[in-house]
CSV table of C-alpha atoms in Angstrom, one decimal:
chain,number,residue,atom,x,y,z
J,1,UNK,CA,10.4,-8.8,165.0
J,2,UNK,CA,9.8,-9.7,161.4
J,3,UNK,CA,8.3,-12.5,159.5
J,4,UNK,CA,10.1,-14.2,156.5
J,5,UNK,CA,9.8,-17.2,154.4
J,6,UNK,CA,12.9,-19.4,154.3
J,7,UNK,CA,13.9,-22.9,153.3
J,8,UNK,CA,14.6,-25.2,156.2
J,9,UNK,CA,17.7,-27.3,156.0
J,10,UNK,CA,16.3,-30.8,156.8
J,11,UNK,CA,13.8,-31.8,155.7
J,12,UNK,CA,13.5,-29.3,152.8
J,13,UNK,CA,10.3,-27.3,153.0
J,14,UNK,CA,9.0,-23.8,153.4
J,15,UNK,CA,7.9,-22.6,156.9
J,16,UNK,CA,7.0,-19.2,158.3
J,17,UNK,CA,9.4,-18.0,160.9
J,18,UNK,CA,10.0,-15.1,163.2
J,19,UNK,CA,13.4,-13.5,163.4
J,20,UNK,CA,14.4,-12.4,166.9
J,21,UNK,CA,17.3,-10.0,167.3
J,22,UNK,CA,18.9,-11.4,170.5
J,23,UNK,CA,22.5,-10.6,171.7
J,24,UNK,CA,24.6,-11.3,174.8
J,25,UNK,CA,27.0,-8.4,174.3
J,26,UNK,CA,29.6,-10.6,172.6
J,27,UNK,CA,27.8,-11.1,169.3
J,28,UNK,CA,27.5,-14.9,170.0
J,29,UNK,CA,23.8,-15.0,169.2
J,30,UNK,CA,22.4,-12.8,166.5
J,31,UNK,CA,19.5,-13.1,164.1
J,32,UNK,CA,18.2,-16.2,165.9
J,33,UNK,CA,15.4,-17.7,163.9
J,34,UNK,CA,12.6,-19.6,165.7
J,35,UNK,CA,9.4,-21.1,164.3
J,36,UNK,CA,6.2,-19.3,165.4
J,37,UNK,CA,5.3,-20.8,168.7
J,38,UNK,CA,2.7,-20.3,171.5
J,39,UNK,CA,3.8,-18.1,174.4
J,40,UNK,CA,3.9,-21.2,176.7
J,41,UNK,CA,6.5,-23.1,174.7
J,42,UNK,CA,8.6,-20.1,173.5
J,43,UNK,CA,11.0,-20.0,176.4
J,44,UNK,CA,11.6,-23.8,176.3
J,45,UNK,CA,12.2,-23.7,172.5
J,46,UNK,CA,14.6,-20.7,172.9
J,47,UNK,CA,16.6,-22.7,175.4
J,48,UNK,CA,16.9,-25.7,173.0
J,49,UNK,CA,18.0,-23.4,170.2
J,50,UNK,CA,20.7,-21.8,172.3
J,51,UNK,CA,22.0,-25.2,173.4
J,52,UNK,CA,22.1,-26.3,169.8
J,53,UNK,CA,23.9,-23.2,168.8
J,54,UNK,CA,26.5,-23.7,171.5
J,55,UNK,CA,27.1,-27.3,170.4
J,56,UNK,CA,27.5,-26.3,166.7
J,57,UNK,CA,29.9,-23.5,167.8
J,58,UNK,CA,32.1,-26.0,169.7
J,59,UNK,CA,32.2,-28.3,166.6
J,60,UNK,CA,33.4,-25.4,164.4
J,61,UNK,CA,36.1,-24.1,166.8
J,62,UNK,CA,38.9,-25.7,164.8
J,63,UNK,CA,37.4,-25.5,161.4
J,64,UNK,CA,37.6,-22.4,159.2
J,65,UNK,CA,34.7,-23.4,156.8
J,66,UNK,CA,32.7,-26.5,156.3
J,67,UNK,CA,31.7,-27.8,152.9
J,68,UNK,CA,28.8,-29.7,151.3
J,69,UNK,CA,28.7,-31.2,147.8
J,70,UNK,CA,26.7,-29.0,145.4
J,71,UNK,CA,23.9,-30.7,143.5
J,72,UNK,CA,24.0,-28.2,140.6
J,73,UNK,CA,25.7,-29.7,137.6
J,74,UNK,CA,28.4,-32.4,137.1
J,75,UNK,CA,28.6,-35.8,138.6
J,76,UNK,CA,29.6,-36.5,142.2
J,77,UNK,CA,33.3,-36.7,141.4
J,78,UNK,CA,33.4,-33.3,139.7
J,79,UNK,CA,30.7,-31.4,141.5
J,80,UNK,CA,31.8,-28.1,143.1
J,81,UNK,CA,32.1,-28.0,146.9
J,82,UNK,CA,29.4,-25.6,148.0
J,83,UNK,CA,29.6,-23.6,151.2
J,84,UNK,CA,26.7,-22.7,153.5
J,85,UNK,CA,26.0,-19.0,153.2
J,86,UNK,CA,25.9,-18.7,157.0
J,87,UNK,CA,29.3,-20.4,157.3
J,88,UNK,CA,30.7,-17.8,154.9
J,89,UNK,CA,29.2,-14.9,156.8
J,90,UNK,CA,30.5,-16.3,160.2
J,91,UNK,CA,34.0,-16.7,158.7
J,92,UNK,CA,34.2,-13.2,157.3
J,93,UNK,CA,36.4,-10.4,158.7
J,94,UNK,CA,36.5,-6.6,158.4
J,95,UNK,CA,39.3,-4.5,157.0
J,96,UNK,CA,39.4,-0.7,157.3
J,97,UNK,CA,40.1,0.9,153.9
J,98,UNK,CA,41.6,4.4,154.0
J,99,UNK,CA,41.0,4.4,157.7
J,100,UNK,CA,37.3,5.0,157.3
J,101,UNK,CA,35.4,2.4,155.2
J,102,UNK,CA,34.8,-1.1,156.6
J,103,UNK,CA,35.3,-3.7,153.9
J,104,UNK,CA,34.1,-7.3,154.4
J,105,UNK,CA,36.4,-10.1,153.3
J,106,UNK,CA,36.9,-13.8,153.6
J,107,UNK,CA,40.1,-15.9,153.7
J,108,UNK,CA,40.0,-19.7,153.4
J,109,UNK,CA,42.7,-22.4,153.1
J,110,UNK,CA,43.3,-26.0,153.9
J,111,UNK,CA,46.4,-27.9,155.2
J,112,UNK,CA,46.8,-29.2,151.6
J,113,UNK,CA,47.2,-25.7,150.1
J,114,UNK,CA,50.6,-25.6,148.4
J,115,UNK,CA,52.9,-23.1,150.1
J,116,UNK,CA,54.4,-21.9,146.8
J,117,UNK,CA,51.1,-21.4,145.1
J,118,UNK,CA,49.9,-17.8,144.7
J,119,UNK,CA,46.9,-16.7,146.7
J,120,UNK,CA,43.7,-16.0,144.8
J,121,UNK,CA,41.4,-13.0,145.2
J,122,UNK,CA,37.8,-13.4,144.1
J,123,UNK,CA,36.1,-10.2,143.0
J,124,UNK,CA,32.3,-10.3,142.5
J,125,UNK,CA,30.2,-8.4,140.0
J,126,UNK,CA,27.3,-6.0,140.2
J,127,UNK,CA,24.6,-6.5,142.8
J,128,UNK,CA,26.2,-9.6,144.5
J,129,UNK,CA,28.8,-10.3,147.2
J,130,UNK,CA,31.1,-12.9,148.6
J,131,UNK,CA,28.5,-15.7,148.9
J,132,UNK,CA,28.2,-15.6,145.1
J,133,UNK,CA,31.4,-17.6,145.1
J,134,UNK,CA,30.0,-20.2,147.5
J,135,UNK,CA,30.3,-22.9,144.8
J,136,UNK,CA,34.0,-22.1,144.1
J,137,UNK,CA,35.8,-21.3,147.4
J,138,UNK,CA,35.7,-24.8,148.7
J,139,UNK,CA,37.2,-26.3,145.5
J,140,UNK,CA,39.9,-23.6,145.1
J,141,UNK,CA,40.9,-23.7,148.8
J,142,UNK,CA,42.0,-27.3,148.4
J,143,UNK,CA,45.1,-26.0,146.7
J,144,UNK,CA,45.2,-22.3,147.3
J,145,UNK,CA,44.7,-19.7,150.0
J,146,UNK,CA,41.6,-18.0,148.8
J,147,UNK,CA,40.5,-14.5,149.6
J,148,UNK,CA,37.1,-12.9,148.6
J,149,UNK,CA,36.1,-9.4,149.0
J,150,UNK,CA,32.8,-7.3,149.0
J,151,UNK,CA,33.1,-4.2,146.9
J,152,UNK,CA,32.5,-0.9,148.8
J,153,UNK,CA,28.7,-0.4,148.3
J,154,UNK,CA,27.9,-4.2,148.2
J,155,UNK,CA,27.4,-7.1,150.5
J,156,UNK,CA,28.4,-6.4,154.1
J,157,UNK,CA,30.9,-3.7,153.2
J,158,UNK,CA,30.1,-0.1,154.0
J,159,UNK,CA,27.7,1.8,151.8
J,160,UNK,CA,28.6,5.4,152.6
J,161,UNK,CA,26.0,8.2,152.0
J,162,UNK,CA,26.9,10.5,149.1
J,163,UNK,CA,29.8,8.4,147.9
J,164,UNK,CA,30.5,8.6,144.1
J,165,UNK,CA,31.3,5.0,142.9
J,166,UNK,CA,33.8,4.6,140.1
J,167,UNK,CA,35.7,1.7,138.6
J,168,UNK,CA,39.0,3.3,139.4
J,169,UNK,CA,38.0,3.5,143.2
J,170,UNK,CA,37.2,-0.3,143.2
J,171,UNK,CA,40.5,-1.0,141.5
J,172,UNK,CA,42.4,1.0,144.1
J,173,UNK,CA,40.5,-0.9,146.8
J,174,UNK,CA,41.8,-4.1,145.4
J,175,UNK,CA,45.4,-2.9,145.2
J,176,UNK,CA,45.3,-1.6,148.8
J,177,UNK,CA,43.8,-4.9,150.0
J,178,UNK,CA,46.6,-6.8,148.3
J,179,UNK,CA,49.2,-4.5,149.8
J,180,UNK,CA,47.8,-4.3,153.4
J,181,UNK,CA,46.0,-7.7,153.9
J,182,UNK,CA,47.3,-10.3,151.4
J,183,UNK,CA,50.9,-9.1,151.2
J,184,UNK,CA,51.8,-11.5,148.5
J,185,UNK,CA,51.7,-11.5,144.7
J,186,UNK,CA,48.1,-12.6,143.9
J,187,UNK,CA,46.0,-14.0,141.1
J,188,UNK,CA,42.9,-11.8,140.6
J,189,UNK,CA,39.7,-13.7,139.6
J,190,UNK,CA,36.8,-11.4,138.7
J,191,UNK,CA,33.3,-11.6,137.2
J,192,UNK,CA,31.6,-8.9,135.2
J,193,UNK,CA,32.4,-5.4,136.7
J,194,UNK,CA,34.6,-7.3,139.2
J,195,UNK,CA,36.7,-8.5,136.2
J,196,UNK,CA,37.0,-5.0,134.9
J,197,UNK,CA,38.1,-3.8,138.3
J,198,UNK,CA,40.8,-6.5,138.3
J,199,UNK,CA,41.9,-5.5,134.8
J,200,UNK,CA,42.3,-1.8,135.9
J,201,UNK,CA,44.2,-2.9,139.0
J,202,UNK,CA,46.5,-5.2,137.0
J,203,UNK,CA,47.2,-2.4,134.5
J,204,UNK,CA,48.2,0.0,137.3
J,205,UNK,CA,50.2,-2.5,139.4
J,206,UNK,CA,53.6,-4.2,139.2
J,207,UNK,CA,53.9,-8.0,139.6
J,208,UNK,CA,54.8,-7.5,143.2
J,209,UNK,CA,51.0,-7.2,143.8
J,210,UNK,CA,49.3,-8.9,140.9
J,211,UNK,CA,50.8,-12.1,139.5
J,212,UNK,CA,48.0,-13.3,137.3
J,213,UNK,CA,44.5,-12.5,136.0
J,214,UNK,CA,41.4,-14.5,135.4
J,215,UNK,CA,38.4,-12.8,133.7
J,216,UNK,CA,35.0,-14.4,133.8
J,217,UNK,CA,32.9,-12.4,131.2
J,218,UNK,CA,34.5,-9.1,131.8
J,219,UNK,CA,32.1,-6.1,131.7
J,220,UNK,CA,32.8,-3.3,129.2
J,221,UNK,CA,32.2,-0.7,131.9
J,222,UNK,CA,30.5,0.1,135.2
J,223,UNK,CA,27.2,0.5,133.4
J,224,UNK,CA,25.6,0.3,129.9
J,225,UNK,CA,27.0,3.6,128.7
J,226,UNK,CA,30.4,2.1,128.3
J,227,UNK,CA,30.6,0.7,124.7
J,228,UNK,CA,29.4,3.6,122.5
J,229,UNK,CA,30.6,1.9,119.3
J,230,UNK,CA,28.1,-0.9,119.7
J,231,UNK,CA,25.1,-0.2,117.5
J,232,UNK,CA,22.8,-1.6,120.2
J,233,UNK,CA,24.1,0.8,122.7
J,234,UNK,CA,24.0,3.7,120.3
J,235,UNK,CA,20.3,2.9,119.6
J,236,UNK,CA,19.5,2.9,123.3
J,237,UNK,CA,21.7,5.8,124.3
J,238,UNK,CA,19.0,8.4,124.6
J,239,UNK,CA,16.9,6.0,126.7
J,240,UNK,CA,19.9,5.4,128.9
J,241,UNK,CA,20.4,9.1,129.6
J,242,UNK,CA,16.6,9.4,130.3
J,243,UNK,CA,16.8,6.5,132.8
J,244,UNK,CA,19.8,8.3,134.5
J,245,UNK,CA,17.6,11.5,134.8
J,246,UNK,CA,14.8,9.5,136.3
J,247,UNK,CA,17.1,7.7,138.8
J,248,UNK,CA,18.4,11.0,140.0
J,249,UNK,CA,14.9,11.8,141.2
J,250,UNK,CA,14.8,10.2,144.7
J,251,UNK,CA,11.1,9.1,144.8
J,252,UNK,CA,11.4,7.6,141.3
J,253,UNK,CA,14.7,5.9,142.1
J,254,UNK,CA,13.3,4.4,145.3
J,255,UNK,CA,10.2,3.0,143.6
J,256,UNK,CA,12.3,1.5,140.8
J,257,UNK,CA,14.8,0.0,143.3
J,258,UNK,CA,12.0,-1.5,145.4
J,259,UNK,CA,10.6,-3.1,142.3
J,260,UNK,CA,14.0,-4.5,141.2
J,261,UNK,CA,14.7,-6.1,144.6
J,262,UNK,CA,11.4,-7.9,144.9
J,263,UNK,CA,11.9,-11.6,145.1
J,264,UNK,CA,10.1,-12.5,141.8
J,265,UNK,CA,11.8,-9.6,139.9
J,266,UNK,CA,15.2,-10.7,141.2
J,267,UNK,CA,14.5,-14.3,140.2
J,268,UNK,CA,13.4,-13.3,136.7
J,269,UNK,CA,16.4,-11.2,136.1
J,270,UNK,CA,18.7,-14.1,137.2
J,271,UNK,CA,16.8,-16.5,135.0
J,272,UNK,CA,17.5,-14.2,132.0
J,273,UNK,CA,21.3,-14.2,132.5
J,274,UNK,CA,21.9,-17.8,133.7
J,275,UNK,CA,21.9,-20.6,131.1
J,276,UNK,CA,21.7,-23.3,133.8
J,277,UNK,CA,18.3,-22.4,135.3
J,278,UNK,CA,18.8,-24.9,138.1
J,279,UNK,CA,21.5,-22.7,139.5
J,280,UNK,CA,18.9,-20.0,140.2
J,281,UNK,CA,17.8,-21.2,143.6
J,282,UNK,CA,16.3,-19.5,146.6
J,283,UNK,CA,19.7,-19.1,148.2
J,284,UNK,CA,21.0,-17.1,145.2
J,285,UNK,CA,17.9,-14.9,145.2
J,286,UNK,CA,18.4,-14.1,148.9
J,287,UNK,CA,22.2,-13.5,148.4
J,288,UNK,CA,21.2,-10.6,146.2
J,289,UNK,CA,18.1,-9.4,148.1
J,290,UNK,CA,19.4,-9.2,151.6
J,291,UNK,CA,22.2,-6.6,151.1
J,292,UNK,CA,19.8,-4.6,148.9
J,293,UNK,CA,17.7,-3.9,152.0
J,294,UNK,CA,20.5,-2.3,153.9
J,295,UNK,CA,20.9,1.5,154.4
J,296,UNK,CA,22.9,3.0,151.6
J,297,UNK,CA,22.1,0.3,149.1
J,298,UNK,CA,19.8,2.6,147.1
J,299,UNK,CA,22.4,5.3,146.9
J,300,UNK,CA,25.0,2.8,145.7
J,301,UNK,CA,22.6,1.5,143.0
J,302,UNK,CA,21.9,5.0,141.7
J,303,UNK,CA,25.5,6.1,141.8
J,304,UNK,CA,26.7,3.0,139.9
J,305,UNK,CA,24.0,3.1,137.2
J,306,UNK,CA,24.2,6.8,136.6
J,307,UNK,CA,27.9,7.3,137.1
J,308,UNK,CA,30.8,7.4,134.6
J,309,UNK,CA,31.4,3.9,133.0
J,310,UNK,CA,35.1,4.2,133.5
J,311,UNK,CA,37.9,2.7,131.3
J,312,UNK,CA,37.1,-0.4,129.3
J,313,UNK,CA,39.1,-3.6,128.7
J,314,UNK,CA,39.7,-2.8,125.0
J,315,UNK,CA,41.8,0.2,126.2
J,316,UNK,CA,43.5,-1.7,129.0
J,317,UNK,CA,44.4,-5.2,128.0
J,318,UNK,CA,47.4,-4.2,125.7
J,319,UNK,CA,49.2,-2.8,128.7
J,320,UNK,CA,48.9,-6.1,130.7
J,321,UNK,CA,51.9,-8.5,130.4
J,322,UNK,CA,51.1,-11.0,133.3
J,323,UNK,CA,49.5,-14.4,132.5
J,324,UNK,CA,45.8,-14.0,131.8
J,325,UNK,CA,43.1,-16.6,131.4
J,326,UNK,CA,39.8,-15.4,129.8
J,327,UNK,CA,36.8,-17.7,130.3
J,328,UNK,CA,33.9,-16.3,128.2
J,329,UNK,CA,30.4,-17.7,128.3
J,330,UNK,CA,28.7,-18.0,124.9
J,331,UNK,CA,25.2,-17.3,126.2
J,332,UNK,CA,25.9,-14.0,128.0
J,333,UNK,CA,23.3,-11.4,127.1
J,334,UNK,CA,25.3,-8.6,128.7
J,335,UNK,CA,28.7,-9.0,127.0
J,336,UNK,CA,28.0,-11.3,124.1
J,337,UNK,CA,30.7,-12.8,122.0
J,338,UNK,CA,29.5,-10.9,118.9
J,339,UNK,CA,29.6,-7.5,120.8
J,340,UNK,CA,32.6,-5.1,120.7
J,341,UNK,CA,34.2,-6.4,123.9
J,342,UNK,CA,33.5,-10.1,123.0
J,343,UNK,CA,35.0,-9.6,119.5
J,344,UNK,CA,38.0,-7.9,120.9
J,345,UNK,CA,38.6,-10.5,123.6
J,346,UNK,CA,38.3,-13.2,121.0
J,347,UNK,CA,41.1,-11.7,119.0
J,348,UNK,CA,43.5,-11.3,122.0
J,349,UNK,CA,45.3,-14.7,121.9
J,350,UNK,CA,46.5,-13.9,118.4
J,351,UNK,CA,47.8,-10.6,119.5
J,352,UNK,CA,49.1,-11.2,123.1
J,353,UNK,CA,51.0,-14.3,124.0
J,354,UNK,CA,50.2,-14.0,127.7
J,355,UNK,CA,46.4,-14.4,127.1
J,356,UNK,CA,44.6,-17.7,126.8
J,357,UNK,CA,40.9,-17.7,125.8
J,358,UNK,CA,38.4,-20.5,126.5
J,359,UNK,CA,34.8,-20.2,125.3
J,360,UNK,CA,32.4,-21.9,127.6
J,361,UNK,CA,29.4,-23.5,125.8
J,362,UNK,CA,25.9,-23.2,127.2
J,363,UNK,CA,26.9,-20.8,130.0
J,364,UNK,CA,25.5,-17.4,131.0
J,365,UNK,CA,27.0,-14.1,132.4
J,366,UNK,CA,28.2,-15.6,135.8
J,367,UNK,CA,30.1,-18.8,134.7
J,368,UNK,CA,31.5,-19.6,138.2
J,369,UNK,CA,28.0,-19.9,139.6
J,370,UNK,CA,26.1,-21.0,136.5
J,371,UNK,CA,28.5,-23.9,135.7
J,372,UNK,CA,31.1,-24.1,138.5
J,373,UNK,CA,32.4,-27.5,137.7
J,374,UNK,CA,33.1,-26.4,134.1
J,375,UNK,CA,34.9,-23.3,135.3
J,376,UNK,CA,37.0,-25.4,137.7
J,377,UNK,CA,37.8,-27.9,134.9
J,378,UNK,CA,39.4,-25.1,132.9
J,379,UNK,CA,40.8,-22.9,135.7
J,380,UNK,CA,42.6,-25.4,137.9
J,381,UNK,CA,44.9,-26.9,135.2
J,382,UNK,CA,45.7,-23.3,133.9
J,383,UNK,CA,46.7,-22.2,137.4
J,384,UNK,CA,48.9,-25.3,138.0
J,385,UNK,CA,50.6,-25.1,134.7
J,386,UNK,CA,51.1,-21.3,134.7
J,387,UNK,CA,52.5,-21.1,138.2
J,388,UNK,CA,54.5,-24.4,138.1
J,389,UNK,CA,53.6,-26.3,141.3
């Protein structure tokens, strides 16, 4: 039994609650949350909660996912359809990668999805998971079959002890998922290190698996040691190696990780990388914090931060001939337009005819969540025009 602070749905206010882990053997009731009650009224309240859950479950039997209009950015006509995080989690499935690792994924479509349109695979960035696309899945699923996946080490996917995370492994996970689950040429859409994993996958695959590529502020590597020709990285390189040394000391790594995943620390980090501060809500904070409390999350964090950065997009993009859309935010502190990767990406349209670049004004490192309606405004016409439907 644990006490949390959460935002109630209606009306909107903060209440203390107790989380009860209750199950009936079939997984129908899990993580049931009840307001703190006296012993006399507890059983009655539990009965009401179970009845309400059963009613809601019956309503959802023929619905894959339900949507609500997002209040973040845009007018009512262009606002993104935002999914409830609980709806996302309840709709997710598990796929066994290499026969041993459970990988969490989502598939969503509507009757209006065009049969000839390619499926889309959404690949998240560092520290987040499938719900980070909650403001995009509903809009995209109106025309496409949309898949989203949790990287190994993140979200509800396995976080195996002692696993050495690499960009190449994540790219191979994507290719195996396309081959075994999607089984159709797919457009990869990634953010940050998710973008880089998509670039690596596209560079290693034929068009039988990857049909198109959309990059949302692609990372230069798995961590900050990637772009050594940036004077800012060169200046910080000794510090980065020292941080790696500290993180390999378990007590120090644990203390740092505990600090990073505190609610206020998480919120402050997000505020520093989002241009639209209204998008940094309590839901987003909890999307990041909850998986970070799971077993194996610390090991994944240390392995990723201290591991090899992997190949970078400057090396890989010339080998990619499929259609590629690059959406680059101009207020990204991680991969700025005036940095090595940003400058290189800016030059691509003049070098590669298959690449289209659009700079997004007043947007931070996670464009799809920071300004979803702006991303959809640029992405949807490109998809329709490029794939002719």
